[in-house]
Coordinates of N, CA and C in Angstrom, one line a residue:
M1 N 8.1 16.2 26.9 CA 7.7 15.3 28.0 C 8.7 15.4 29.1
S2 N 8.2 15.4 30.4 CA 9.1 15.6 31.5 C 9.9 14.3 31.7
D3 N 11.1 14.4 32.3 CA 12.0 13.3 32.6 C 11.6 12.7 33.9
S4 N 10.7 13.3 34.7 CA 10.3 12.8 36.0 C 9.5 11.5 35.8
I5 N 9.5 10.7 36.8 CA 8.8 9.4 36.8 C 8.0 9.2 38.0
S6 N 7.0 8.4 37.9 CA 6.1 8.1 39.0 C 6.8 7.2 40.0
A7 N 6.3 7.2 41.2 CA 6.9 6.3 42.2 C 6.6 4.9 41.9
E8 N 5.4 4.7 41.3 CA 5.0 3.3 40.9 C 5.9 2.7 39.9
L9 N 6.2 3.5 38.9 CA 7.1 3.0 37.8 C 8.5 2.7 38.4
K10 N 9.0 3.7 39.2 CA 10.3 3.5 39.8 C 10.4 2.2 40.7
G11 N 9.3 2.0 41.5 CA 9.3 0.9 42.4 C 9.3 -0.4 41.6
W12 N 8.5 -0.4 40.5 CA 8.3 -1.6 39.6 C 9.7 -2.0 39.0
L13 N 10.5 -1.0 38.5 CA 11.7 -1.3 37.9 C 12.8 -1.7 38.9
E14 N 12.8 -1.0 40.1 CA 13.8 -1.3 41.1 C 13.6 -2.5 41.9
A15 N 12.4 -3.1 41.8 CA 12.0 -4.3 42.6 C 12.9 -5.5 42.1
D16 N 13.2 -5.5 40.8 CA 14.0 -6.6 40.3 C 15.1 -6.1 39.4
P17 N 16.4 -6.3 39.8 CA 17.5 -5.8 38.9 C 17.4 -6.3 37.5
K18 N 17.0 -7.6 37.4 CA 17.0 -8.2 36.1 C 15.9 -7.5 35.2
R19 N 14.8 -7.2 35.8 CA 13.8 -6.5 35.1 C 14.3 -5.1 34.6
F20 N 15.0 -4.4 35.5 CA 15.5 -3.1 35.1 C 16.5 -3.3 33.9
E21 N 17.3 -4.3 33.9 CA 18.3 -4.6 32.8 C 17.6 -4.9 31.5
V22 N 16.5 -5.7 31.6 CA 15.8 -6.1 30.4 C 15.1 -4.9 29.7
V23 N 14.4 -4.1 30.6 CA 13.7 -3.0 30.1 C 14.7 -2.0 29.4
T24 N 15.8 -1.7 30.1 CA 16.8 -0.8 29.6 C 17.3 -1.2 28.3
K25 N 17.7 -2.5 28.2 CA 18.3 -3.0 26.9 C 17.2 -3.0 25.8
H26 N 16.0 -3.3 26.1 CA 14.9 -3.3 25.1 C 14.8 -1.9 24.5
Y27 N 14.7 -0.9 25.3 CA 14.5 0.5 24.7 C 15.8 1.0 24.1
Y28 N 16.9 0.6 24.7 CA 18.2 1.1 24.1 C 18.3 0.5 22.7
D29 N 18.0 -0.8 22.5 CA 18.1 -1.5 21.2 C 17.2 -0.8 20.2
L30 N 16.0 -0.4 20.6 CA 15.1 0.3 19.7 C 15.7 1.6 19.3
F31 N 16.2 2.3 20.3 CA 16.8 3.6 20.0 C 18.0 3.5 19.0
A32 N 18.9 2.6 19.3 CA 20.1 2.4 18.5 C 19.7 1.9 17.1
Y33 N 18.7 1.1 17.0 CA 18.3 0.6 15.6 C 17.8 1.7 14.8
H34 N 16.9 2.5 15.3 CA 16.4 3.6 14.4 C 17.4 4.7 14.2
A35 N 18.3 4.9 15.2 CA 19.4 5.9 14.9 C 20.3 5.4 13.8
A36 N 20.6 4.1 13.8 CA 21.4 3.6 12.7 C 20.7 3.6 11.4
Q37 N 19.4 3.4 11.5 CA 18.6 3.4 10.2 C 18.6 4.8 9.6
R38 N 18.6 5.8 10.5 CA 18.6 7.2 10.0 C 19.9 7.5 9.2
L39 N 21.0 7.0 9.8 CA 22.3 7.2 9.1 C 22.4 6.4 7.8
T40 N 21.8 5.2 7.8 CA 21.8 4.4 6.6 C 21.0 5.0 5.5
T41 N 19.8 5.6 5.9 CA 19.0 6.3 4.9 C 19.7 7.5 4.3
F42 N 20.4 8.2 5.1 CA 21.2 9.4 4.6 C 22.3 9.0 3.7
N43 N 23.0 7.8 4.0 CA 24.0 7.3 3.2 C 23.5 7.0 1.8
F44 N 22.3 6.3 1.7 CA 21.7 6.0 0.5 C 21.3 7.2 -0.3
F45 N 20.9 8.3 0.4 CA 20.5 9.5 -0.2 C 21.8 10.2 -0.9
I46 N 22.9 10.2 -0.2 CA 24.1 10.8 -0.8 C 24.5 10.0 -2.0
V47 N 24.5 8.7 -2.0 CA 24.9 7.9 -3.1 C 23.9 8.1 -4.3
S48 N 22.6 8.2 -4.0 CA 21.7 8.4 -5.1 C 21.8 9.8 -5.7
L49 N 22.1 10.8 -4.8 CA 22.3 12.2 -5.3 C 23.5 12.3 -6.2
S50 N 24.6 11.6 -5.8 CA 25.8 11.6 -6.6 C 25.6 11.0 -8.0
F51 N 24.8 9.9 -8.0 CA 24.5 9.3 -9.3 C 23.7 10.2 -10.2
F52 N 22.6 10.9 -9.7 CA 21.8 11.8 -10.5 C 22.6 13.0 -10.9
S53 N 23.5 13.5 -10.0 CA 24.3 14.7 -10.4 C 25.2 14.4 -11.6
N54 N 25.9 13.2 -11.5 CA 26.8 12.9 -12.6 C 26.0 12.7 -13.9
A55 N 24.9 12.0 -13.8 CA 24.1 11.8 -15.0 C 23.6 13.1 -15.6
Y56 N 23.1 14.0 -14.7 CA 22.6 15.3 -15.2 C 23.7 16.1 -15.9
A57 N 24.9 16.1 -15.3 CA 26.0 16.9 -15.9 C 26.4 16.3 -17.3
T58 N 26.3 14.9 -17.4 CA 26.7 14.3 -18.7 C 25.7 14.7 -19.8
L59 N 24.4 14.7 -19.4 CA 23.4 15.0 -20.4 C 23.4 16.4 -20.8
V60 N 23.6 17.3 -19.9 CA 23.7 18.8 -20.2 C 24.9 19.0 -21.1
T61 N 26.0 18.4 -20.9 CA 27.2 18.5 -21.6 C 27.1 18.1 -23.1
K62 N 26.3 17.0 -23.3 CA 26.1 16.5 -24.6 C 25.1 17.3 -25.4
G63 N 24.2 18.0 -24.7 CA 23.2 18.7 -25.4 C 23.7 20.0 -26.1
D64 N 23.0 20.3 -27.2 CA 23.3 21.5 -28.0 C 22.0 21.9 -28.8
A65 N 22.1 22.9 -29.6 CA 20.9 23.3 -30.4 C 20.4 22.2 -31.3
A66 N 21.3 21.4 -31.8 CA 20.8 20.3 -32.7 C 20.4 19.1 -31.9
H67 N 20.8 19.0 -30.7 CA 20.4 17.8 -29.9 C 19.8 18.2 -28.6
S68 N 18.6 18.9 -28.7 CA 17.9 19.4 -27.5 C 17.3 18.3 -26.7
F69 N 17.3 17.1 -27.3 CA 16.7 15.9 -26.6 C 17.4 15.7 -25.3
Y70 N 18.7 15.9 -25.3 CA 19.5 15.7 -24.1 C 19.1 16.7 -23.0
Y71 N 18.7 17.9 -23.4 CA 18.3 18.8 -22.4 C 16.9 18.4 -21.7
V72 N 16.1 17.8 -22.6 CA 14.8 17.3 -22.1 C 15.0 16.1 -21.1
M73 N 16.0 15.3 -21.5 CA 16.3 14.1 -20.6 C 16.9 14.6 -19.3
S74 N 17.7 15.6 -19.4 CA 18.3 16.2 -18.1 C 17.2 16.8 -17.2
A75 N 16.2 17.4 -17.8 CA 15.1 18.0 -17.1 C 14.3 16.9 -16.4
M76 N 14.0 15.8 -17.1 CA 13.3 14.7 -16.5 C 14.1 14.0 -15.4
L77 N 15.4 13.9 -15.6 CA 16.2 13.3 -14.6 C 16.2 14.2 -13.3
S78 N 16.3 15.5 -13.6 CA 16.3 16.4 -12.4 C 15.0 16.4 -11.7
F79 N 13.9 16.3 -12.4 CA 12.6 16.2 -11.7 C 12.5 14.9 -10.9
T80 N 13.0 13.8 -11.4 CA 13.1 12.6 -10.7 C 13.9 12.7 -9.4
A81 N 15.1 13.4 -9.5 CA 15.9 13.6 -8.4 C 15.2 14.4 -7.3
Y82 N 14.4 15.4 -7.8 CA 13.7 16.3 -6.9 C 12.7 15.4 -6.1
I83 N 11.9 14.6 -6.7 CA 11.0 13.7 -6.0 C 11.7 12.8 -5.0
L84 N 12.9 12.3 -5.4 CA 13.7 11.5 -4.5 C 14.1 12.2 -3.3
V85 N 14.5 13.5 -3.5 CA 14.9 14.3 -2.3 C 13.8 14.5 -1.3
V86 N 12.6 14.8 -1.9 CA 11.4 15.0 -1.0 C 11.1 13.7 -0.3
C87 N 11.1 12.6 -0.9 CA 10.8 11.3 -0.3 C 11.9 11.0 0.8
F88 N 13.1 11.2 0.5 CA 14.2 10.9 1.5 C 14.0 11.9 2.7
S89 N 13.6 13.1 2.5 CA 13.5 14.1 3.6 C 12.3 13.7 4.5
R90 N 11.2 13.2 3.9 CA 10.1 12.7 4.7 C 10.5 11.4 5.5
L91 N 11.2 10.5 4.9 CA 11.7 9.4 5.6 C 12.6 9.8 6.8
D92 N 13.4 10.8 6.6 CA 14.3 11.2 7.7 C 13.4 11.8 8.8
K93 N 12.4 12.5 8.5 CA 11.5 13.1 9.5 C 10.8 12.0 10.3
R94 N 10.4 10.9 9.6 CA 9.8 9.8 10.3 C 10.8 9.1 11.2
N95 N 12.1 8.9 10.7 CA 13.1 8.3 11.5 C 13.4 9.1 12.8
E96 N 13.4 10.4 12.6 CA 13.7 11.3 13.7 C 12.6 11.2 14.7
Q97 N 11.4 11.1 14.2 CA 10.2 11.0 15.1 C 10.3 9.7 16.0
I98 N 10.6 8.6 15.3 CA 10.7 7.4 16.1 C 11.9 7.4 17.1
I99 N 13.0 8.0 16.7 CA 14.1 8.1 17.6 C 13.7 8.9 18.9
L100 N 13.0 10.0 18.7 CA 12.5 10.8 19.9 C 11.5 10.0 20.7
I101 N 10.7 9.2 20.1 CA 9.8 8.4 20.8 C 10.5 7.3 21.7
N102 N 11.5 6.7 21.1 CA 12.3 5.7 21.8 C 13.2 6.4 22.9
E103 N 13.5 7.7 22.7 CA 14.3 8.4 23.7 C 13.6 8.6 25.0
R104 N 12.3 8.7 24.9 CA 11.5 9.1 26.1 C 11.6 8.1 27.2
P105 N 11.4 6.8 27.0 CA 11.6 5.8 28.1 C 13.1 5.8 28.6
L106 N 14.0 6.0 27.7 CA 15.4 6.1 28.2 C 15.6 7.3 29.1
R107 N 14.9 8.3 28.9 CA 15.0 9.5 29.8 C 14.4 9.1 31.1
R108 N 13.4 8.4 31.2 CA 12.8 7.9 32.4 C 13.7 7.0 33.2
I109 N 14.3 6.1 32.5 CA 15.3 5.2 33.1 C 16.5 6.0 33.6
Q110 N 16.9 7.0 32.9 CA 18.0 7.8 33.3 C 17.6 8.6 34.6
A111 N 16.4 9.0 34.7 CA 15.9 9.7 35.8 C 16.0 8.9 37.1
I112 N 15.7 7.6 36.9 CA 15.8 6.6 38.0 C 17.2 6.5 38.6
I113 N 18.1 6.4 37.7 CA 19.5 6.3 38.1 C 20.0 7.6 38.7
E114 N 19.6 8.8 38.1 CA 20.0 10.0 38.7 C 19.4 10.2 40.1
D115 N 18.2 9.7 40.3 CA 17.5 9.9 41.6 C 18.2 9.0 42.6
R116 N 18.7 7.8 42.2 CA 19.3 6.9 43.1 C 20.7 7.4 43.6
F117 N 21.4 8.0 42.7 CA 22.8 8.5 43.0 C 22.8 10.1 43.2
Q118 N 21.6 10.7 43.3 CA 21.5 12.1 43.6 C 22.0 12.9 42.5
G119 N 21.8 12.5 41.2 CA 22.1 13.3 40.0 C 23.6 13.3 39.7
G120 N 23.8 13.8 38.5 CA 25.2 14.0 38.0 C 25.9 12.7 37.5
C121 N 25.3 11.5 37.7 CA 25.9 10.3 37.3 C 25.7 10.0 35.8
W122 N 24.5 10.3 35.3 CA 24.2 10.0 33.9 C 23.2 11.1 33.4
E123 N 23.8 12.0 32.6 CA 23.0 13.1 32.1 C 23.2 13.2 30.6
T124 N 23.2 12.1 29.9 CA 23.5 12.1 28.5 C 22.5 13.0 27.7
F125 N 21.2 12.7 27.8 CA 20.2 13.4 27.0 C 20.1 14.9 27.5
K126 N 20.1 15.1 28.8 CA 20.0 16.5 29.3 C 21.2 17.3 28.8
T127 N 22.4 16.8 29.0 CA 23.6 17.5 28.6 C 23.7 17.8 27.1
S128 N 23.4 16.7 26.3 CA 23.5 16.9 24.9 C 22.5 17.9 24.4
N129 N 21.3 18.0 25.0 CA 20.3 19.0 24.5 C 20.8 20.4 24.9
E130 N 21.3 20.5 26.1 CA 21.7 21.9 26.6 C 22.9 22.4 25.8
E131 N 23.8 21.5 25.4 CA 25.0 21.9 24.7 C 24.9 22.0 23.2
A132 N 23.7 21.6 22.7 CA 23.5 21.6 21.3 C 23.5 23.0 20.7
R133 N 24.2 23.2 19.6 CA 24.3 24.5 19.0 C 23.8 24.4 17.5
P134 N 23.5 25.5 16.9 CA 22.9 25.5 15.6 C 23.8 24.8 14.6
L135 N 23.2 23.9 13.8 CA 23.9 23.2 12.7 C 25.0 22.3 13.2
R136 N 24.9 21.8 14.5 CA 25.8 20.9 15.0 C 25.2 19.6 15.5
T137 N 23.9 19.4 15.2 CA 23.2 18.2 15.5 C 22.6 17.6 14.2
F138 N 22.3 16.3 14.2 CA 21.6 15.8 13.0 C 20.3 16.4 12.8
G139 N 19.6 16.6 13.9 CA 18.2 17.2 13.8 C 18.2 18.6 13.1
K140 N 19.3 19.3 13.3 CA 19.4 20.7 12.7 C 20.1 20.7 11.3
L141 N 21.1 19.8 11.2 CA 21.9 19.9 10.0 C 21.3 19.2 8.8
L142 N 20.7 18.0 9.0 CA 20.1 17.2 7.9 C 19.0 18.0 7.2
P143 N 18.1 18.6 7.9 CA 17.1 19.4 7.1 C 17.7 20.4 6.2
V144 N 18.8 21.1 6.6 CA 19.4 22.1 5.8 C 20.0 21.4 4.5
I145 N 20.6 20.2 4.7 CA 21.1 19.5 3.6 C 20.0 19.1 2.6
Y146 N 18.9 18.6 3.1 CA 17.8 18.2 2.2 C 17.2 19.4 1.5
I147 N 17.1 20.6 2.2 CA 16.5 21.8 1.6 C 17.5 22.2 0.4
F148 N 18.8 22.2 0.7 CA 19.7 22.7 -0.3 C 19.7 21.7 -1.5
A149 N 19.7 20.4 -1.2 CA 19.6 19.4 -2.3 C 18.3 19.5 -3.1
G150 N 17.2 19.8 -2.4 CA 15.9 20.0 -3.1 C 15.9 21.2 -4.0
M151 N 16.5 22.3 -3.5 CA 16.6 23.5 -4.4 C 17.4 23.3 -5.6
L152 N 18.6 22.6 -5.4 CA 19.4 22.3 -6.6 C 18.7 21.4 -7.6
A153 N 18.0 20.3 -7.1 CA 17.3 19.4 -8.0 C 16.2 20.2 -8.7
A154 N 15.5 21.1 -7.9 CA 14.4 21.8 -8.5 C 14.9 22.8 -9.6
M155 N 16.2 23.2 -9.5 CA 16.7 24.1 -10.5 C 17.1 23.4 -11.8
G156 N 17.5 22.2 -11.7 CA 17.9 21.5 -12.9 C 16.8 21.2 -13.9
G157 N 15.6 20.9 -13.4 CA 14.5 20.7 -14.4 C 14.1 21.9 -15.2
P158 N 13.8 23.0 -14.6 CA 13.5 24.2 -15.4 C 14.6 24.7 -16.3
Y159 N 15.9 24.5 -15.8 CA 17.0 25.0 -16.6 C 17.1 24.1 -17.8
G160 N 16.9 22.8 -17.7 CA 17.0 21.9 -18.8 C 15.9 22.2 -19.8
L161 N 14.7 22.5 -19.4 CA 13.6 22.9 -20.3 C 13.9 24.3 -20.9
F162 N 14.6 25.1 -20.2 CA 14.9 26.4 -20.8 C 16.0 26.2 -21.9
L163 N 17.0 25.4 -21.7 CA 18.0 25.1 -22.7 C 17.4 24.5 -23.9
A164 N 16.3 23.7 -23.7 CA 15.7 23.0 -24.8 C 14.7 23.9 -25.5
Q165 N 14.6 25.2 -25.0 CA 13.7 26.2 -25.6 C 12.2 25.8 -25.5
I166 N 11.9 25.1 -24.4 CA 10.5 24.8 -24.1 C 9.9 25.8 -23.2
L167 N 10.7 26.3 -22.3 CA 10.2 27.3 -21.3 C 11.0 28.6 -21.5
S168 N 10.4 29.7 -21.3 CA 11.1 31.0 -21.3 C 11.9 31.1 -20.0
W169 N 12.8 32.1 -19.9 CA 13.6 32.3 -18.7 C 12.7 32.6 -17.5
T170 N 11.7 33.5 -17.8 CA 10.8 33.8 -16.7 C 10.0 32.6 -16.2
C171 N 9.5 31.8 -17.1 CA 8.7 30.6 -16.6 C 9.6 29.6 -15.9
A172 N 10.9 29.5 -16.4 CA 11.8 28.6 -15.7 C 12.1 29.0 -14.3
V173 N 12.3 30.3 -14.1 CA 12.6 30.8 -12.8 C 11.4 30.7 -11.9
T174 N 10.2 31.0 -12.4 CA 8.9 30.8 -11.6 C 8.7 29.4 -11.2
L175 N 9.0 28.4 -12.1 CA 8.8 27.0 -11.8 C 9.8 26.6 -10.7
W176 N 11.0 27.1 -10.9 CA 12.1 26.7 -9.9 C 11.7 27.3 -8.5
L177 N 11.2 28.5 -8.4 CA 10.8 29.0 -7.1 C 9.7 28.2 -6.5
G178 N 8.7 27.8 -7.3 CA 7.6 27.0 -6.8 C 8.1 25.7 -6.3
L179 N 8.9 25.0 -7.0 CA 9.5 23.7 -6.6 C 10.3 23.9 -5.3
A180 N 11.1 24.9 -5.3 CA 12.0 25.2 -4.1 C 11.2 25.4 -2.9
A181 N 10.0 26.1 -3.0 CA 9.2 26.3 -1.9 C 8.5 25.0 -1.4
L182 N 8.2 24.2 -2.3 CA 7.6 22.9 -2.0 C 8.6 22.0 -1.2
S183 N 9.9 22.0 -1.7 CA 10.9 21.3 -1.0 C 11.1 21.7 0.4
V184 N 11.1 23.1 0.6 CA 11.3 23.6 2.0 C 10.1 23.2 2.8
A185 N 8.9 23.2 2.3 CA 7.7 22.8 3.1 C 7.8 21.3 3.4
A186 N 8.2 20.5 2.5 CA 8.3 19.1 2.7 C 9.3 18.7 3.8
V187 N 10.3 19.5 4.0 CA 11.4 19.3 5.0 C 10.9 19.8 6.3
T188 N 10.3 20.9 6.4 CA 10.0 21.6 7.6 C 8.6 21.4 8.2
I189 N 7.6 21.0 7.4 CA 6.3 20.8 7.9 C 6.2 19.5 8.7
A190 N 5.4 19.5 9.8 CA 5.1 18.3 10.5 C 6.3 17.6 11.0
G191 N 7.3 18.4 11.5 CA 8.5 17.8 12.0 C 8.3 17.4 13.5
P192 N 9.0 16.4 14.0 CA 8.9 16.1 15.4 C 9.4 17.1 16.4
K193 N 8.8 17.3 17.5 CA 9.2 18.3 18.5 C 9.7 17.6 19.7
R194 N 11.0 18.0 20.0 CA 11.6 17.4 21.2 C 11.0 18.0 22.4
G195 N 10.7 17.1 23.3 CA 10.2 17.5 24.6 C 8.8 17.8 24.6
S196 N 8.0 17.5 23.6 CA 6.6 17.8 23.5 C 5.9 16.9 24.6
P197 N 4.8 17.5 25.2 CA 4.2 16.7 26.2 C 3.5 15.5 25.7
A198 N 3.4 14.5 26.4 CA 2.8 13.2 26.0 C 2.0 12.7 27.2
K199 N 1.0 11.9 26.9 CA 0.2 11.3 27.9 C 1.0 10.3 28.7
P200 N 0.9 10.3 30.0 CA 1.7 9.3 30.7 C 1.1 7.9 30.5
E201 N 2.0 6.9 30.3 CA 1.6 5.6 30.1 C 1.3 4.8 31.4
P202 N 0.2 4.1 31.4 CA -0.1 3.4 32.7 C 0.9 2.2 32.9
V203 N 1.3 2.0 34.1 CA 2.2 0.9 34.4 C 1.3 -0.2 35.0
V204 N 1.3 -1.4 34.4 CA 0.6 -2.5 34.8 C 1.5 -3.4 35.6
T205 N 1.1 -3.7 36.8 CA 1.9 -4.6 37.6 C 1.1 -5.8 38.0
K206 N 1.7 -6.9 38.2 CA 1.0 -8.1 38.6 C 1.5 -8.5 40.0
S207 N 0.6 -8.8 40.8 CA 0.9 -9.2 42.1 C 1.4 -10.6 42.1
A208 N 2.4 -10.9 43.0 CA 3.0 -12.2 43.1 C 1.9 -13.2 43.6
P209 N 1.9 -14.4 43.1 CA 0.9 -15.4 43.5 C 1.2 -15.9 44.9

């Protein structure tokens, strides 16, 4: 979506400084809330993954030929962790999508300020996008973390079933590859696109009585 704004929208906001302040605060609060929600979701993901990792390691350590039940339990735990990773990755995609939606009106407000002061005064979104490098932004780094976690969780289930002698090595590897592919698809498919075109929203103004 372009950062340019219509003359009507600009005039409506600049007509009343209080109106400009209220609109700016409204969209900034939405943006900040969902950005914080994304970080909170990721923190819960890390805590949950740590719990499942410790439990899985404990079960695999206790298992042996005479106690293959622990291997089966570790496989079930790993499959549960895999589902959890996929769910968290989809929640992260949704949070990212909402953040980008809330970013659009802030870009328009920023364009008003840049136009008033002839640019260069506030270029937060523009500068951050131009200076973004691979794996140095949340939008690039978090999907990699979710993919890596999904592949590890997908590996634990087939490996536990292999140790319990329920699956052969070939079947275990095949199952792991299939689950790993699904985790990659869950993270990458239908992701939000920054700067995608959107229909302009009509600005409704009321004439003074």
